[in-house]
Coordinates of C-alpha atoms in Angstrom, one line a residue:
X1194 CA 130.6 130.0 109.3
X1195 CA 126.9 130.3 110.0
X1196 CA 125.9 130.5 113.6
X1197 CA 122.6 128.7 114.4
X1198 CA 120.4 130.2 117.1
X1199 CA 118.7 127.4 119.0
X1200 CA 116.2 127.1 121.9
X1201 CA 115.3 124.3 124.1
X1202 CA 111.6 123.5 124.9
X1203 CA 111.5 121.8 128.3
X1204 CA 114.0 121.9 131.1
X1205 CA 114.0 118.4 132.4
X1206 CA 116.9 116.0 132.8
X1207 CA 117.6 115.4 129.2
X1208 CA 117.6 119.1 128.5
X1209 CA 120.8 119.5 130.5
X1210 CA 122.6 117.3 128.0
X1211 CA 121.4 119.4 125.1
X1212 CA 122.2 122.7 126.9
X1213 CA 125.8 121.5 127.5
X1214 CA 126.2 120.6 123.8
X1215 CA 124.7 123.9 122.5
X1216 CA 126.8 125.9 124.9
X1217 CA 130.0 124.4 123.7
X1218 CA 129.3 124.1 119.9
X1219 CA 131.0 126.8 117.9
X1220 CA 128.2 126.8 115.3
X1221 CA 125.5 127.4 117.9
X1222 CA 124.1 130.1 120.1
X1223 CA 121.8 128.9 122.8
X1224 CA 119.2 131.7 122.7
X1225 CA 116.7 130.5 125.4
X1226 CA 115.1 127.7 127.4
X1227 CA 111.4 127.4 128.2
X1228 CA 109.5 125.3 130.7
X1229 CA 106.0 125.7 132.2
X1230 CA 107.8 125.3 135.6
X1231 CA 109.6 128.6 135.3
X1232 CA 111.9 127.9 138.2
X1233 CA 113.4 124.9 136.3
X1234 CA 113.9 127.0 133.2
X1235 CA 115.6 129.7 135.2
X1236 CA 118.0 127.3 136.9
X1237 CA 119.1 125.7 133.6
X1238 CA 119.2 129.0 131.8
X1239 CA 121.3 130.6 134.5
X1240 CA 123.7 127.7 134.3
X1241 CA 123.8 128.0 130.5
X1242 CA 124.2 131.7 130.3
X1243 CA 120.9 132.3 128.4
X1244 CA 117.4 133.5 129.1
X1245 CA 114.4 131.7 130.6
X1246 CA 110.8 131.6 129.5
X1247 CA 107.7 130.1 131.0
X1248 CA 105.9 129.8 127.6
X1249 CA 107.7 128.3 124.7
X1250 CA 105.5 129.9 122.1
X1251 CA 106.4 133.3 123.5
X1252 CA 110.1 132.4 123.4
X1253 CA 110.0 131.2 119.8
X1254 CA 108.0 134.2 118.7
X1255 CA 110.3 136.7 120.4
X1256 CA 113.6 135.1 119.7
X1257 CA 112.9 133.7 116.2
X1258 CA 115.4 130.9 116.5
X1259 CA 116.6 128.7 113.6
X1260 CA 116.2 125.5 115.6
X1261 CA 114.0 124.2 118.5
X1262 CA 114.9 121.2 120.5
X1263 CA 111.9 119.6 122.1
X1264 CA 112.3 117.6 125.3
X1265 CA 108.8 117.6 126.7
X1266 CA 106.6 114.7 127.9
X1267 CA 105.5 112.5 125.0
X1268 CA 101.9 113.7 124.9
X1269 CA 103.1 117.3 124.2
X1270 CA 105.4 116.4 121.3
X1271 CA 103.0 116.8 118.4
X1272 CA 101.6 120.2 119.5
X1273 CA 105.0 121.7 120.4
X1274 CA 106.6 120.5 117.2
X1275 CA 103.9 121.9 115.0
X1276 CA 103.9 125.2 116.9
X1277 CA 107.7 125.5 116.3
X1278 CA 107.6 124.3 112.7
X1279 CA 104.8 126.9 111.9
X1280 CA 107.2 129.5 113.2
X1281 CA 109.8 128.3 110.7
X1282 CA 112.0 126.4 113.1
X1283 CA 113.9 123.3 112.2
X1284 CA 113.0 120.8 115.0
X1285 CA 115.0 118.1 116.8
X1286 CA 112.6 115.9 118.8
X1287 CA 113.4 113.7 121.7
X1288 CA 112.2 110.1 121.1
X1289 CA 109.6 108.7 120.8
X1290 CA 108.5 111.1 118.1
X1291 CA 104.9 111.1 119.3
X1292 CA 102.2 109.0 121.0
X1293 CA 101.0 107.4 117.8
X1294 CA 101.9 107.1 114.1
X1295 CA 99.0 109.4 113.1
X1296 CA 100.6 112.2 115.1
X1297 CA 103.9 111.6 113.5
X1298 CA 102.3 111.9 110.1
X1299 CA 100.8 115.3 111.0
X1300 CA 104.2 116.5 112.2
X1301 CA 105.9 115.4 109.0
X1302 CA 103.2 117.0 106.9
X1303 CA 103.7 120.3 108.8
X1304 CA 107.5 120.2 108.2
X1305 CA 107.1 119.4 104.5
X1306 CA 104.7 122.4 104.1
X1307 CA 107.1 124.8 105.8
X1308 CA 110.2 123.3 104.2
X1309 CA 112.1 122.8 107.5
X1310 CA 114.0 119.8 108.9
X1311 CA 112.3 117.6 111.4
X1312 CA 114.6 115.1 113.1
X1313 CA 114.1 112.6 116.0
X1314 CA 116.8 112.0 118.6
X1315 CA 117.4 108.3 118.0
X1316 CA 120.7 108.4 119.8
X1317 CA 121.6 104.8 119.0
X1318 CA 122.8 106.0 115.6
X1319 CA 125.8 107.7 117.2
X1320 CA 127.3 105.1 119.5
X1321 CA 130.6 103.9 118.0
X1322 CA 129.7 100.2 118.5
X1323 CA 126.4 100.5 116.7
X1324 CA 128.0 102.4 113.8
X1325 CA 130.6 99.7 113.5
X1326 CA 128.1 96.9 113.7
X1327 CA 126.1 98.6 110.9
X1328 CA 129.2 98.9 108.8
X1329 CA 130.2 95.2 109.3
X1330 CA 126.7 93.9 108.4
X1331 CA 126.5 96.1 105.3
X1332 CA 129.9 94.9 104.2
X1333 CA 128.6 91.3 103.9
X1334 CA 131.2 90.0 106.3
X1335 CA 128.5 88.1 108.3
X1336 CA 127.0 86.6 105.1
X1337 CA 123.3 86.8 104.9
X1338 CA 121.7 88.4 108.1
X1339 CA 119.1 85.9 109.3
X1340 CA 118.2 86.7 113.0
X1341 CA 118.5 89.4 115.6
X1342 CA 118.1 88.8 119.4
X1343 CA 118.0 91.6 122.0
X1344 CA 117.6 91.6 125.8
X1345 CA 117.1 95.0 127.5
X1346 CA 116.3 94.8 131.2
X1347 CA 116.4 97.8 133.5
X1348 CA 114.3 98.7 136.6
X1349 CA 111.6 101.0 135.2
X1350 CA 109.3 101.8 138.2
X1351 CA 111.9 103.7 140.2
X1352 CA 110.8 106.3 142.7
X1353 CA 112.6 109.1 140.8
X1354 CA 110.8 108.4 137.5
X1355 CA 108.3 111.3 136.9
X1356 CA 104.7 110.2 137.2
X1357 CA 103.8 111.1 133.6
X1358 CA 106.1 108.3 132.4
X1359 CA 103.8 105.8 134.1
X1360 CA 100.5 107.3 132.9
X1361 CA 99.6 105.8 129.5
X1362 CA 97.5 108.8 128.4
X1363 CA 100.6 111.1 128.8
X1364 CA 103.5 108.7 128.0
X1365 CA 101.8 106.4 125.4
X1366 CA 102.9 103.3 127.3
X1367 CA 105.7 102.0 129.5
X1368 CA 108.9 100.0 128.6
X1369 CA 107.8 99.4 125.0
X1370 CA 107.4 103.0 123.9
X1371 CA 110.4 104.2 126.0
X1372 CA 113.0 101.5 126.1
X1373 CA 111.5 99.6 123.1
X1374 CA 112.0 102.6 120.8
X1375 CA 115.8 102.1 121.3
X1376 CA 115.5 98.4 120.5
X1377 CA 113.4 98.9 117.4
X1378 CA 115.7 101.6 116.2
X1379 CA 118.8 99.4 116.6
X1380 CA 117.4 96.5 114.7
X1381 CA 116.0 98.6 111.9
X1382 CA 119.0 101.0 111.5
X1383 CA 121.8 98.5 112.1
X1384 CA 120.1 95.7 110.3
X1385 CA 119.2 97.9 107.4
X1386 CA 115.5 96.9 107.0
X1387 CA 112.2 98.1 108.5
X1388 CA 110.0 95.9 110.7
X1389 CA 106.9 94.8 108.9
X1390 CA 105.2 92.2 111.3
X1391 CA 105.0 92.0 115.1
X1392 CA 103.7 89.5 117.6
X1393 CA 103.8 90.8 121.2
X1394 CA 103.0 89.7 124.7
X1395 CA 103.1 92.3 127.5
X1396 CA 102.7 92.2 131.2
X1397 CA 101.4 94.8 133.7
X1398 CA 102.9 94.2 137.1
X1399 CA 104.4 97.6 137.9
X1400 CA 104.3 99.1 141.3
X1401 CA 103.1 102.5 140.0
X1402 CA 100.9 103.7 137.1
X1403 CA 99.0 101.8 134.4
X1404 CA 101.7 101.0 131.9
X1405 CA 103.3 97.7 130.9
X1406 CA 106.5 96.6 132.7
X1407 CA 107.7 93.9 130.3
X1408 CA 107.2 92.5 126.9
X1409 CA 108.3 89.7 124.6
X1410 CA 108.4 90.5 120.9
X1411 CA 108.7 88.4 117.7
X1412 CA 109.2 90.5 114.6
X1413 CA 110.0 90.2 111.0
X1414 CA 111.7 92.8 108.8
X1415 CA 111.1 93.6 105.1
X1416 CA 114.3 91.7 104.3
X1417 CA 112.9 88.5 105.9
X1418 CA 115.1 88.8 109.0
X1419 CA 113.5 87.5 112.2
X1420 CA 114.0 89.3 115.5
X1421 CA 113.2 88.5 119.1
X1422 CA 113.3 91.1 121.8
X1423 CA 112.9 90.8 125.6
X1424 CA 112.3 94.0 127.5
X1425 CA 111.8 93.9 131.3
X1426 CA 111.5 96.8 133.7
X1427 CA 110.9 94.9 137.0
X1428 CA 113.5 94.1 139.7
X1429 CA 115.9 92.2 137.4
X1430 CA 119.6 92.3 136.7
X1431 CA 120.3 95.1 134.2
X1432 CA 121.3 93.8 130.8
X1433 CA 121.6 95.4 127.3
X1434 CA 122.8 92.9 124.7
X1435 CA 122.0 92.5 121.0
X1436 CA 123.2 89.6 118.8
X1437 CA 123.1 89.7 115.0
X1438 CA 123.3 86.2 113.4
X1439 CA 124.5 85.7 109.8
X1440 CA 125.2 82.7 107.6
X1441 CA 129.0 83.4 108.0
X1442 CA 129.3 84.7 111.5
X1443 CA 127.7 86.8 114.2
X1444 CA 128.0 90.1 116.2
X1445 CA 127.3 90.8 119.8
X1446 CA 126.7 94.3 121.2
X1447 CA 127.2 94.6 124.9
X1448 CA 125.9 97.9 126.3
X1449 CA 126.6 100.9 124.1
X1450 CA 130.3 100.7 123.4
X1451 CA 131.4 97.1 123.3
X1452 CA 131.2 95.0 120.1
X1453 CA 132.3 91.4 119.5
X1454 CA 132.5 89.4 116.3
X1455 CA 132.7 85.6 115.6
X1456 CA 133.3 83.8 112.3
X1457 CA 134.5 80.4 111.2
X1458 CA 136.4 79.9 114.5
X1459 CA 133.1 80.2 116.4
X1460 CA 134.7 82.3 119.1
X1461 CA 134.1 85.9 119.9
X1462 CA 136.9 88.5 119.6
X1463 CA 136.4 92.2 120.5
X1464 CA 136.2 94.7 117.7
X1465 CA 138.4 97.8 117.9
X1466 CA 136.2 100.9 117.8
X1467 CA 138.8 103.6 118.0
X1468 CA 138.0 106.9 119.7
X1469 CA 134.5 107.2 121.0
X1470 CA 132.6 110.5 121.1
X1471 CA 129.8 111.9 123.2
X1472 CA 126.6 110.8 121.5
X1473 CA 124.8 114.1 122.1
X1474 CA 127.7 116.0 120.6
X1475 CA 127.7 113.7 117.6
X1476 CA 123.9 114.0 117.2
X1477 CA 124.0 117.8 117.2
X1478 CA 126.9 118.0 114.8
X1479 CA 125.2 115.6 112.4
X1480 CA 121.9 117.6 112.6
X1481 CA 123.7 120.9 111.7
X1482 CA 125.6 119.2 108.9
X1483 CA 122.4 117.9 107.4
X1484 CA 120.8 121.4 107.5
X1485 CA 123.9 123.1 106.0
X1486 CA 124.3 120.7 103.1
X1487 CA 120.5 120.4 102.5
X1488 CA 121.1 116.6 102.6
X1489 CA 119.2 113.5 103.7
X1490 CA 118.9 112.5 107.3
X1491 CA 119.0 109.0 108.7
X1492 CA 117.0 110.1 111.8
X1493 CA 114.4 112.1 109.8
X1494 CA 110.8 112.5 110.9
X1495 CA 109.9 109.8 108.4
X1496 CA 112.2 107.4 110.1
X1497 CA 110.9 108.4 113.5
X1498 CA 107.4 107.7 112.2
X1499 CA 108.5 104.2 111.2
X1500 CA 109.6 103.4 114.8
X1501 CA 106.3 104.7 116.2
X1502 CA 104.4 102.5 113.7
X1503 CA 106.1 99.5 115.1
X1504 CA 105.3 100.6 118.7
X1505 CA 101.6 100.9 117.7
X1506 CA 101.7 97.4 116.2
X1507 CA 103.1 96.1 119.4
X1508 CA 100.2 97.4 121.5
X1509 CA 97.7 96.2 118.9
X1510 CA 99.2 92.7 118.9
X1511 CA 99.1 92.4 122.7
X1512 CA 95.5 93.7 122.8
X1513 CA 94.3 91.3 120.1
X1514 CA 96.6 88.3 120.8
X1515 CA 97.4 88.2 117.1
X1516 CA 100.3 89.1 114.8
X1517 CA 100.0 92.6 113.4
X1518 CA 101.3 94.2 110.3
X1519 CA 103.2 97.4 110.8
X1520 CA 101.0 100.2 109.3
X1521 CA 102.8 103.5 108.6
X1522 CA 100.2 106.2 107.8
X1523 CA 101.0 107.4 104.3
X1524 CA 103.0 110.6 104.4
X1525 CA 105.3 112.0 101.7
X1526 CA 109.0 112.1 102.5
X1527 CA 110.1 115.1 104.5
X1528 CA 113.3 116.5 103.1
X1529 CA 114.8 113.0 102.7

């Protein structure tokens, strides 16, 4: 069995989840962790029985890992990814893939040139309820899918949120690029069709920073499915619900691990999901499987680029007050 040597670039909160997974996975050796705040890298490296670096480029050059996991602030994604790719690393990015679709295209081109895998951590693909919903829709049990409705409300301007999240130049935006990436991913991946048109209206009433705090979205997919999304990051009751309406029934996702179905009886019954798994464990296992079998990836860099293209269209629509086409910068497929 091949043992993959992996490093983590960035030692923030999400890096702890990745470090735990890598430390327990029999196919992986966690070779090092880097962060510009060396004390943070030291703390996580010590807890993970590995070495710490202050500079990720030095770490990658010295350790020559097979894989780099990038968990940096959004504005650093493109540079760090290309640096690691050019050192022949497969790369797993945290979402969103980058600030804008043009950056995604550059990253995908670099991966294609080096012949390495570039994946984006769209974790929604690994929740049991989401996977079951995708299976049911693909089976035709709901008939023709016609509409998707999602509400995702969660306080965004919390004191503990790092300042860079609330600075548009560094984060790319607020609730849309951060929480909205999950929503777009769910409706594209579960619904089986990319978003092609967007009409968006955003608000800016946050108590910190210069990013949007809410948005209402009307979208259409390539399959002709309409979607309405409400995202709110103010002081509202938290909710995370998605409904998929078909001609023969409907599904409701509540949170991440609760799925309900209704048919001719027009009453919801809960869908049995079986044993659930930790989504970070599942994501890492799937990533290694894809590399080992030299196979296609459903969270490829190309897919991540499609999500960022929708985000870009959202901001264009709000700025212009008009519906916008989703424009994905032409980029050949990357190992897909």
